[in-house]
PDB file of C-alpha atoms in Angstrom:
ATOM      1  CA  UNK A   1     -16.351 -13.772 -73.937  1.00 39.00           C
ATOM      2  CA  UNK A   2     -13.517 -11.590 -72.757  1.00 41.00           C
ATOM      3  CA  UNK A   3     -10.647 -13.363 -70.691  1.00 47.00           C
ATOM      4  CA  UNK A   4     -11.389 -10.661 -68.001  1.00 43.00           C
ATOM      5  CA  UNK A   5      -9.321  -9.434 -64.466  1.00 45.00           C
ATOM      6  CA  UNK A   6     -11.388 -10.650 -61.717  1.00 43.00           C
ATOM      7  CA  UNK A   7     -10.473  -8.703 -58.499  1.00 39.00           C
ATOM      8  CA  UNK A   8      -9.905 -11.631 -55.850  1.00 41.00           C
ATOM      9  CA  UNK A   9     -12.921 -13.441 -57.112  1.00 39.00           C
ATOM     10  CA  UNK A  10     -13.134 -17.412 -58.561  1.00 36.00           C
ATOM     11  CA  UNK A  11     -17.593 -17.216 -58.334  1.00 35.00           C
ATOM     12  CA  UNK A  12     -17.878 -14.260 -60.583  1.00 37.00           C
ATOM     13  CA  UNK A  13     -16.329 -16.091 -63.608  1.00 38.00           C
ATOM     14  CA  UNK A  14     -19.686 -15.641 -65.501  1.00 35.00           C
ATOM     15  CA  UNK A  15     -19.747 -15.206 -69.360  1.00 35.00           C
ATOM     16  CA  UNK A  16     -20.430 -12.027 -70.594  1.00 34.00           C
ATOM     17  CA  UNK A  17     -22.722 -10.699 -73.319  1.00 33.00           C
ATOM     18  CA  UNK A  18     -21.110  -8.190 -75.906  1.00 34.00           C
ATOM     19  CA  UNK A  19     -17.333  -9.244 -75.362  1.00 35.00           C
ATOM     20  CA  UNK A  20     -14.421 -10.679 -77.099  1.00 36.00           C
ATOM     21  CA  UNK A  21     -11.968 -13.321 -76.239  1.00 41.00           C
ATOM     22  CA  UNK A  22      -8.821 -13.545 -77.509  1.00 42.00           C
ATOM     23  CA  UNK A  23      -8.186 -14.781 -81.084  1.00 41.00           C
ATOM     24  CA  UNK A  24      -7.781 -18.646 -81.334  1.00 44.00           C
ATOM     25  CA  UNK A  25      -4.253 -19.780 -82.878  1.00 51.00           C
ATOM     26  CA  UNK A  26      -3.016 -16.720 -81.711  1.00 60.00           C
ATOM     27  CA  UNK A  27      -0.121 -15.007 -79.553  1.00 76.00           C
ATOM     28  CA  UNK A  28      -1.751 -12.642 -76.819  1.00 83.00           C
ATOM     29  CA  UNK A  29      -0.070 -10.722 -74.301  1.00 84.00           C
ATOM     30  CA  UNK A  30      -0.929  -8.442 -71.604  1.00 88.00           C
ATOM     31  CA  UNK A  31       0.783  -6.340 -68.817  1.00 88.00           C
ATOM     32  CA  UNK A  32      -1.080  -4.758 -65.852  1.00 92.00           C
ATOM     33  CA  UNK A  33      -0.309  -3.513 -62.344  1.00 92.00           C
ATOM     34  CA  UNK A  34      -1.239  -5.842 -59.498  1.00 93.00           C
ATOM     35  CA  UNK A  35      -1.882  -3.730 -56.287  1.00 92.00           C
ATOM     36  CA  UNK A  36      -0.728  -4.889 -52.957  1.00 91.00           C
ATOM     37  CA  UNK A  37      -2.736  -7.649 -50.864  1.00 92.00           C
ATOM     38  CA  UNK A  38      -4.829  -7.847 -53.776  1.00 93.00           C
ATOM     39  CA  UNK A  39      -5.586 -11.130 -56.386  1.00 93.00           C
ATOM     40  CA  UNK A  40      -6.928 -10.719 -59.836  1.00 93.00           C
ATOM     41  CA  UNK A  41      -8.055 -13.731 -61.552  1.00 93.00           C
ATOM     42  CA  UNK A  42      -8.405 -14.047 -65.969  1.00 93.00           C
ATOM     43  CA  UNK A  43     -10.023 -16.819 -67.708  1.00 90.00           C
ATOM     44  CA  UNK A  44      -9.393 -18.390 -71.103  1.00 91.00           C
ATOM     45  CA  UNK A  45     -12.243 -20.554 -72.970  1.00 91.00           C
ATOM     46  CA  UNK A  46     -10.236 -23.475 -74.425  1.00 90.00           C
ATOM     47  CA  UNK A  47     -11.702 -27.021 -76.417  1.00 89.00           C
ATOM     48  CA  UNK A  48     -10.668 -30.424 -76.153  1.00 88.00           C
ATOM     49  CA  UNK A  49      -7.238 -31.410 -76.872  1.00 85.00           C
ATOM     50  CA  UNK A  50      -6.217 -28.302 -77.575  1.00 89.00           C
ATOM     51  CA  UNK A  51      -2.613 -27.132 -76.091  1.00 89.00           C
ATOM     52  CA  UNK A  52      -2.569 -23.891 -73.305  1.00 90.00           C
ATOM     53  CA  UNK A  53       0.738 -22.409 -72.902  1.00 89.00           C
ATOM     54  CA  UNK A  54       1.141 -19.446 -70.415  1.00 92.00           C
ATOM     55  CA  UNK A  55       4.406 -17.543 -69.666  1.00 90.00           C
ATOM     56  CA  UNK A  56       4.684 -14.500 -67.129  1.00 92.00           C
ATOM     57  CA  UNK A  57       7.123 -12.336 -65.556  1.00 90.00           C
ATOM     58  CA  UNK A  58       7.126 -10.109 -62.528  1.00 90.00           C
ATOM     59  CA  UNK A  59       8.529  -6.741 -64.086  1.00 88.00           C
ATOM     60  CA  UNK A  60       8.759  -4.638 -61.858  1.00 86.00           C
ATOM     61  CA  UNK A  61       8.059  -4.085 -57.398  1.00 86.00           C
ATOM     62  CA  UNK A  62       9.850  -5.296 -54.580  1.00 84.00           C
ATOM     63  CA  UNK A  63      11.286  -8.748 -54.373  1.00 84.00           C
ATOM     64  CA  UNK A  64       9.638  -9.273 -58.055  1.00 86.00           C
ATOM     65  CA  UNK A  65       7.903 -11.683 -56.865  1.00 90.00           C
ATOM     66  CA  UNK A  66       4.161 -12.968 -56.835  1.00 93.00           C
ATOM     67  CA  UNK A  67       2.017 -16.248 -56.676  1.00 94.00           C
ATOM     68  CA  UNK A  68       0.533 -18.162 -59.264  1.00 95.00           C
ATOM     69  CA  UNK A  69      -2.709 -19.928 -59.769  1.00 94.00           C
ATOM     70  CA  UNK A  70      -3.856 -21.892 -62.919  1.00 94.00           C
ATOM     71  CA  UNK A  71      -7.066 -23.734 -62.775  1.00 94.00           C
ATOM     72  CA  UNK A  72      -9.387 -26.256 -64.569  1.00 93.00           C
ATOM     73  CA  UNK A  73     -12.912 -25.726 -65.819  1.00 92.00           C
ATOM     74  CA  UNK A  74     -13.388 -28.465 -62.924  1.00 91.00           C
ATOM     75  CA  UNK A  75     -11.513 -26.098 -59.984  1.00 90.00           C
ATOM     76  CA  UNK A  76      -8.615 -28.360 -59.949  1.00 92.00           C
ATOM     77  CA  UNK A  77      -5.472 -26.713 -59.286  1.00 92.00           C
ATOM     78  CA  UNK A  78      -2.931 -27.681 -61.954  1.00 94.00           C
ATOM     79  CA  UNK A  79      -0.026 -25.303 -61.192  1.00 93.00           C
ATOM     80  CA  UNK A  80       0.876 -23.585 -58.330  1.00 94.00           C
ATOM     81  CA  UNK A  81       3.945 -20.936 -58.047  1.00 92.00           C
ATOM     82  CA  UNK A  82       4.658 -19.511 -54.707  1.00 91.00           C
ATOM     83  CA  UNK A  83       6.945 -16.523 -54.925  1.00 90.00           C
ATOM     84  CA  UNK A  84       8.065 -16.445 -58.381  1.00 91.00           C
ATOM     85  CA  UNK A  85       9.645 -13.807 -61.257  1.00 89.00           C
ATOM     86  CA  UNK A  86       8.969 -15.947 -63.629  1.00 89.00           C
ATOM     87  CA  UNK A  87       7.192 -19.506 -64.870  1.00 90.00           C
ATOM     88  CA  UNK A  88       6.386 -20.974 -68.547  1.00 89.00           C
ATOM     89  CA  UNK A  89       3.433 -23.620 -67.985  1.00 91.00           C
ATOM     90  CA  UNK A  90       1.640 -25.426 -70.846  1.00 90.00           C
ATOM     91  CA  UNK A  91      -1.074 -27.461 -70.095  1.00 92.00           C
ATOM     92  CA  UNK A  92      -3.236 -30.276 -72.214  1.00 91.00           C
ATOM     93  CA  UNK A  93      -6.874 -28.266 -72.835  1.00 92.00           C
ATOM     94  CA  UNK A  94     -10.660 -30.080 -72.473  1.00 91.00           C
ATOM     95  CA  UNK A  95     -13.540 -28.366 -73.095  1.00 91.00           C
ATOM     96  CA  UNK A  96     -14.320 -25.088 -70.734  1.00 91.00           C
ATOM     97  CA  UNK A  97     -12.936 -22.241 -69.089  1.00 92.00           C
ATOM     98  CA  UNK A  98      -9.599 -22.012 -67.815  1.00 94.00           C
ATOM     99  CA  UNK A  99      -8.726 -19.935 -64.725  1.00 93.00           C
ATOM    100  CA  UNK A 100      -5.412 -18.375 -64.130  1.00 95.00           C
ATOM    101  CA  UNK A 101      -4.834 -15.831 -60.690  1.00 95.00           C
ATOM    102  CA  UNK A 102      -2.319 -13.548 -59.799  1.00 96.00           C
ATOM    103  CA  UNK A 103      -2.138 -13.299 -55.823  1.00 95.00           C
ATOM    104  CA  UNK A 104      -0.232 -10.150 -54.352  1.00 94.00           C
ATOM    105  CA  UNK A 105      -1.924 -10.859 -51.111  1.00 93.00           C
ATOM    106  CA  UNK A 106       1.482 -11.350 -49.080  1.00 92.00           C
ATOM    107  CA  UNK A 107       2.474  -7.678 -49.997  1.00 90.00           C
ATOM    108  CA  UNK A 108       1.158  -5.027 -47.694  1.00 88.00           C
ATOM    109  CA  UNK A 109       3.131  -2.310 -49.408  1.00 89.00           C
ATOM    110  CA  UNK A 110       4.071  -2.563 -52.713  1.00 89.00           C
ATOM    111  CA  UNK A 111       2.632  -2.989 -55.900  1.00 91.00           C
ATOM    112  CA  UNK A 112       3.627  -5.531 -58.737  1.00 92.00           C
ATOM    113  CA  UNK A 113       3.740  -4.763 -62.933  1.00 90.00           C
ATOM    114  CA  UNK A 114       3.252  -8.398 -64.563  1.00 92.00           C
ATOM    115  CA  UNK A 115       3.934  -9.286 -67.883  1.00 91.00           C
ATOM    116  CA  UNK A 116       1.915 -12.824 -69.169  1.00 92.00           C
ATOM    117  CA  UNK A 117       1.563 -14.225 -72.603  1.00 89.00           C
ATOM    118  CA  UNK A 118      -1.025 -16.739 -73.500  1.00 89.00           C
ATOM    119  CA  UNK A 119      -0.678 -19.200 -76.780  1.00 86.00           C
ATOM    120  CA  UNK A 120      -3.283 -21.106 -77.897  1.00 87.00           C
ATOM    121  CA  UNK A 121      -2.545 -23.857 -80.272  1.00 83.00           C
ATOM    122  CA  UNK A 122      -4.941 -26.818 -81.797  1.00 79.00           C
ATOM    123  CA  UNK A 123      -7.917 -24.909 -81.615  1.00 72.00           C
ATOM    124  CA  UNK A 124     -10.081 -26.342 -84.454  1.00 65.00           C
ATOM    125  CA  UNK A 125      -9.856 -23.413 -86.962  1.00 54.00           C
ATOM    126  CA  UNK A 126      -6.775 -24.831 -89.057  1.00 51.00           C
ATOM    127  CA  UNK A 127      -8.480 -28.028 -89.864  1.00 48.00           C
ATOM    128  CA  UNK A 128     -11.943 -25.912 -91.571  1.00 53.00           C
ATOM    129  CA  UNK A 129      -9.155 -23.553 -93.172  1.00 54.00           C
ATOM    130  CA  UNK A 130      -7.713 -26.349 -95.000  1.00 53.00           C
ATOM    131  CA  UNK A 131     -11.165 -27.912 -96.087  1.00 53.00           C
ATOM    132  CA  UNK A 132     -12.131 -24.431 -97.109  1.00 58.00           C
ATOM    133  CA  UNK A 133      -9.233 -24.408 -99.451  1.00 52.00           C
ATOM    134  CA  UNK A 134      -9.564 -27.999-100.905  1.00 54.00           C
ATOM    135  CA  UNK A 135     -12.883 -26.680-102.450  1.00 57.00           C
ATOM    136  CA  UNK A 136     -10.841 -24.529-105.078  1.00 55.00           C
ATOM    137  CA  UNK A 137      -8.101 -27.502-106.166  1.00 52.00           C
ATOM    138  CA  UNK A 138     -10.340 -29.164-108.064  1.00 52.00           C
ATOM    139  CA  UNK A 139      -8.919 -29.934-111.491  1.00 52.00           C
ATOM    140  CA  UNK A 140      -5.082 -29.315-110.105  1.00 51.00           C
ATOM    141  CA  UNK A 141      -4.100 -32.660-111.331  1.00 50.00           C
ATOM    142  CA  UNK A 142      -0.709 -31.032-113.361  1.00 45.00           C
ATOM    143  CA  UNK A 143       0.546 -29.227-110.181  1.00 53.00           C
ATOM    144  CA  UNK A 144       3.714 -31.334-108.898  1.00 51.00           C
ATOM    145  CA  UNK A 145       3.055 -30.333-105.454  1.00 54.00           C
ATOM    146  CA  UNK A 146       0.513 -31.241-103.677  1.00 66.00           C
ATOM    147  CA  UNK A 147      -1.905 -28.876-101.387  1.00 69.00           C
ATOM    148  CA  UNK A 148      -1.045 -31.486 -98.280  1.00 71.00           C
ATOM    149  CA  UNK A 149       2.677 -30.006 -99.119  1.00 71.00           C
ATOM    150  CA  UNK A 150       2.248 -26.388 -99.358  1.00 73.00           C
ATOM    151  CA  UNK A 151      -0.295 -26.815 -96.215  1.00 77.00           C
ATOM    152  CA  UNK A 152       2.342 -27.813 -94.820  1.00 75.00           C
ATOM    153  CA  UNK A 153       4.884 -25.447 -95.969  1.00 75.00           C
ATOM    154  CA  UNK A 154       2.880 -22.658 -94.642  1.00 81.00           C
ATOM    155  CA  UNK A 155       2.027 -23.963 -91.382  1.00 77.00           C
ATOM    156  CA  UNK A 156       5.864 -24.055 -90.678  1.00 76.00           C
ATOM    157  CA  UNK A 157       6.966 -20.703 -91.747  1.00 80.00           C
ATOM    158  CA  UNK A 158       3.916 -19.744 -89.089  1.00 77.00           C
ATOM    159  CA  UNK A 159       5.046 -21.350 -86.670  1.00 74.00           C
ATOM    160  CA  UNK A 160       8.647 -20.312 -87.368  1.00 75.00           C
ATOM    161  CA  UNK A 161       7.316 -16.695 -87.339  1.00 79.00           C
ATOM    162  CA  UNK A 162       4.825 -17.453 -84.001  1.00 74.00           C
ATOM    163  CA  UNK A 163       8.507 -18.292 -81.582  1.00 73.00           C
ATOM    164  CA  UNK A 164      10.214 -15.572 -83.242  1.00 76.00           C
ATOM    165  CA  UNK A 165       7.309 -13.313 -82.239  1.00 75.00           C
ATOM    166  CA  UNK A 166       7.373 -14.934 -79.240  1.00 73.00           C
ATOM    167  CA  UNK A 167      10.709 -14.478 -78.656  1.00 76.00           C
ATOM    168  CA  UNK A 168      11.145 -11.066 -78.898  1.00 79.00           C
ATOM    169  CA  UNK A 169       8.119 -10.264 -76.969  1.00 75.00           C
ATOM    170  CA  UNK A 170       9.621 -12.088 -74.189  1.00 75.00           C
ATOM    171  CA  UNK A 171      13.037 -10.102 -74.342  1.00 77.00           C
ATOM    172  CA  UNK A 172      11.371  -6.682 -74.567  1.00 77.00           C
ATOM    173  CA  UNK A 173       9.718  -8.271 -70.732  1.00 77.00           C
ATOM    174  CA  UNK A 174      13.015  -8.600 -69.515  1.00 75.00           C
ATOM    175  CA  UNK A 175      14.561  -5.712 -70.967  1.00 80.00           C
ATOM    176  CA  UNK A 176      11.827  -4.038 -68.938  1.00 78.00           C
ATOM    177  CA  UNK A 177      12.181  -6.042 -65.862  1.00 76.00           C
ATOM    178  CA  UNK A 178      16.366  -5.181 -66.485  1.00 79.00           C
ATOM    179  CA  UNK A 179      15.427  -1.211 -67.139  1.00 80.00           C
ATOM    180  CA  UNK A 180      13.493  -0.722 -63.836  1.00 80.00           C
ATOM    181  CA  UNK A 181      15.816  -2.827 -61.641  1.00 79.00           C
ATOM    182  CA  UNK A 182      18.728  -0.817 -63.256  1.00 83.00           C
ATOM    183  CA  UNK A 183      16.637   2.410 -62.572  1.00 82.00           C
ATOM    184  CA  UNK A 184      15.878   1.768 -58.998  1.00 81.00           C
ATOM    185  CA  UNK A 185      19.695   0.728 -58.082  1.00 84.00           C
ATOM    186  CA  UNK A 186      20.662   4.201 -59.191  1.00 86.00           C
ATOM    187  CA  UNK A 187      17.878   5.871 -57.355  1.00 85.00           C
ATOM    188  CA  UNK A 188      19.468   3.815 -54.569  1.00 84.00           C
ATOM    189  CA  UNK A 189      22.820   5.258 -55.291  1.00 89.00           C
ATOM    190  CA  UNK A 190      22.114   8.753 -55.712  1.00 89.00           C
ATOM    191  CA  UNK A 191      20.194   8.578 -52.174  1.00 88.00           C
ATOM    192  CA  UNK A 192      23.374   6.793 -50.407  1.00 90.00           C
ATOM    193  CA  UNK A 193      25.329   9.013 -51.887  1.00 90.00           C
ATOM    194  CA  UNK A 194      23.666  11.828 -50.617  1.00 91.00           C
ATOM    195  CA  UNK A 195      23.374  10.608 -47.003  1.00 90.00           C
ATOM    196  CA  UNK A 196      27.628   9.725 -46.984  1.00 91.00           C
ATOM    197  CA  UNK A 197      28.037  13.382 -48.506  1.00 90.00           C
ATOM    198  CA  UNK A 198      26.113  15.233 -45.399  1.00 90.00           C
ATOM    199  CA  UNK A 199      27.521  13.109 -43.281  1.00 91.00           C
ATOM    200  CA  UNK A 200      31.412  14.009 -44.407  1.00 92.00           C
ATOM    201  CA  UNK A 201      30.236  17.505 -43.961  1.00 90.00           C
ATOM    202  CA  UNK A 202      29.372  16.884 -40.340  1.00 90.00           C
ATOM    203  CA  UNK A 203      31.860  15.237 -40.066  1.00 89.00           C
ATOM    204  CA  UNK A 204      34.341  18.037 -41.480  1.00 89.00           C
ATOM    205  CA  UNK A 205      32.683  20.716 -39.671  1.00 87.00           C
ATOM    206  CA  UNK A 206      33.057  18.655 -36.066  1.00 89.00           C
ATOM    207  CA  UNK A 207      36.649  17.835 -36.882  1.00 87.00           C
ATOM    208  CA  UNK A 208      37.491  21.844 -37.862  1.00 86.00           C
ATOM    209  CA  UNK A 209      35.870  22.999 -34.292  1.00 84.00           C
ATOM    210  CA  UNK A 210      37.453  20.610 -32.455  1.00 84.00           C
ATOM    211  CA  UNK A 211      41.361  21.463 -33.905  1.00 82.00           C
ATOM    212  CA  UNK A 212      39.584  25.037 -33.344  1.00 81.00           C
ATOM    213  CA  UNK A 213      39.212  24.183 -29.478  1.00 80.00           C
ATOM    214  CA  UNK A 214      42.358  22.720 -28.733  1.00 77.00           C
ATOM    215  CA  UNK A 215      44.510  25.964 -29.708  1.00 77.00           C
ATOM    216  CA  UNK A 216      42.251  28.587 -27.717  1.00 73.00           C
ATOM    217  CA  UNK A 217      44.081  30.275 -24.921  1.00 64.00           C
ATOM    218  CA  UNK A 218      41.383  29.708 -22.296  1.00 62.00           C
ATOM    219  CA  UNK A 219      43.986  30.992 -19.620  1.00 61.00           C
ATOM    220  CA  UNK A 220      42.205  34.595 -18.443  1.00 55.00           C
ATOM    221  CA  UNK A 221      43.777  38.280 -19.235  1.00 53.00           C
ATOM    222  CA  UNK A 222      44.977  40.156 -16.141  1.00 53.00           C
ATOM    223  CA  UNK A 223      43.978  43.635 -16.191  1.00 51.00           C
TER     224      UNK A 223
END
């Protein structure tokens, strides 16, 4: 199953044959453009006790703002964020799929780019992994370290390496977010700039033919 946009839609959340969800233990990120007055809904299979955590930013589009939905596999609302940039949300998994909207519904005009992240911890694979590897330490009696220890070893140099991925994933999002604000203050400039240079120009040219006026001789020839 595919964690899927839904286009303002919670009853068409419907597995689908032939698709792919995203990787379990692993970092996933996505960035699409969210039209205005429209919703688009994604869902996430989870299992029980496993840990959710969901992080998005509004990158670019006026006010950089948008709401935010996240939803049980029972339709209970567990977060809610009314115009926000930003939000980090972890959540406490059970068994089903997890819905998570995107509402633009406020905005009649303009259009949002959003930036999420989804990371999935706890979810069962680790555990077989490890009994998969006991199966060839049979015998290792003479090793001083044990396979608990090296276990855990590597487990902490991955998750060491999953925040540092992490990490820089979420600065390139605000060095985005950063870029286009940056980008439309200097369209914003350049426009202003514009608009005070015609209007100097008027203002020159109004200024000229008035000083013009005051030293005509209006006082008629006699012939």
């Amino acid at each position: 199953r595919l964690l899927l946009p839904l286009l303002g839609c919670f009853t068409l959340l419907l597995p689908l044959s032939g698709a792919a969800e995203f990787s379990p233990s692993l970092d996933s990120d996505f960035t699409f453009t969210l039209p205005a007055g429209r919703k688009e809904c994604f869902y996430q299979p989870m299992r029980k006790e496993a840990s959710l955590e969901l992080e998005y930013q509004v990158l670019d589009g006026a006010g950089l703002d948008v709401d935010f939905h996240l939803l049980s596999p029972k339709g209970e609302t567990l977060v809610f964020d009314e115009r926000k940039s930003d939000g980090v949300h972890t959540v406490e998994t059970e068994d089903g799929d997890y819905m998570f909207c995107f509402d633009n519904t406020f905005s009649t005009i303009s259009e949002k780019v959003i930036f999420f992240e989804l990371i999935l911890d706890n979810m069962g694979e680790d555990g077989q992994d490890q009994e998969d590897w006991k199966k060839y330490v049979t015998g290792t009696d003479l090793l001083d370290m044990k396979l608990e220890d090296i276990l855990e070893s590597i487990n902490s140099v991955k998750a060491r390496l999953s925040k540092s991925v992490q990490i820089q994933t979420l600065l390139r999002a605000f060095e985005a977010r950063d870029r286009n604000i940056q980008e439309s203050n200097f369209d914003r400039v350049n426009f202003w700039s514009m608009v005070n240079l015609g209007v100097m120009v008027v203002v020159s040219a109004l200024q000229v033919y008035m000083l013009k006026s005051l030293f005509e001789d209006k006082r008629k020839s006699r012939t």
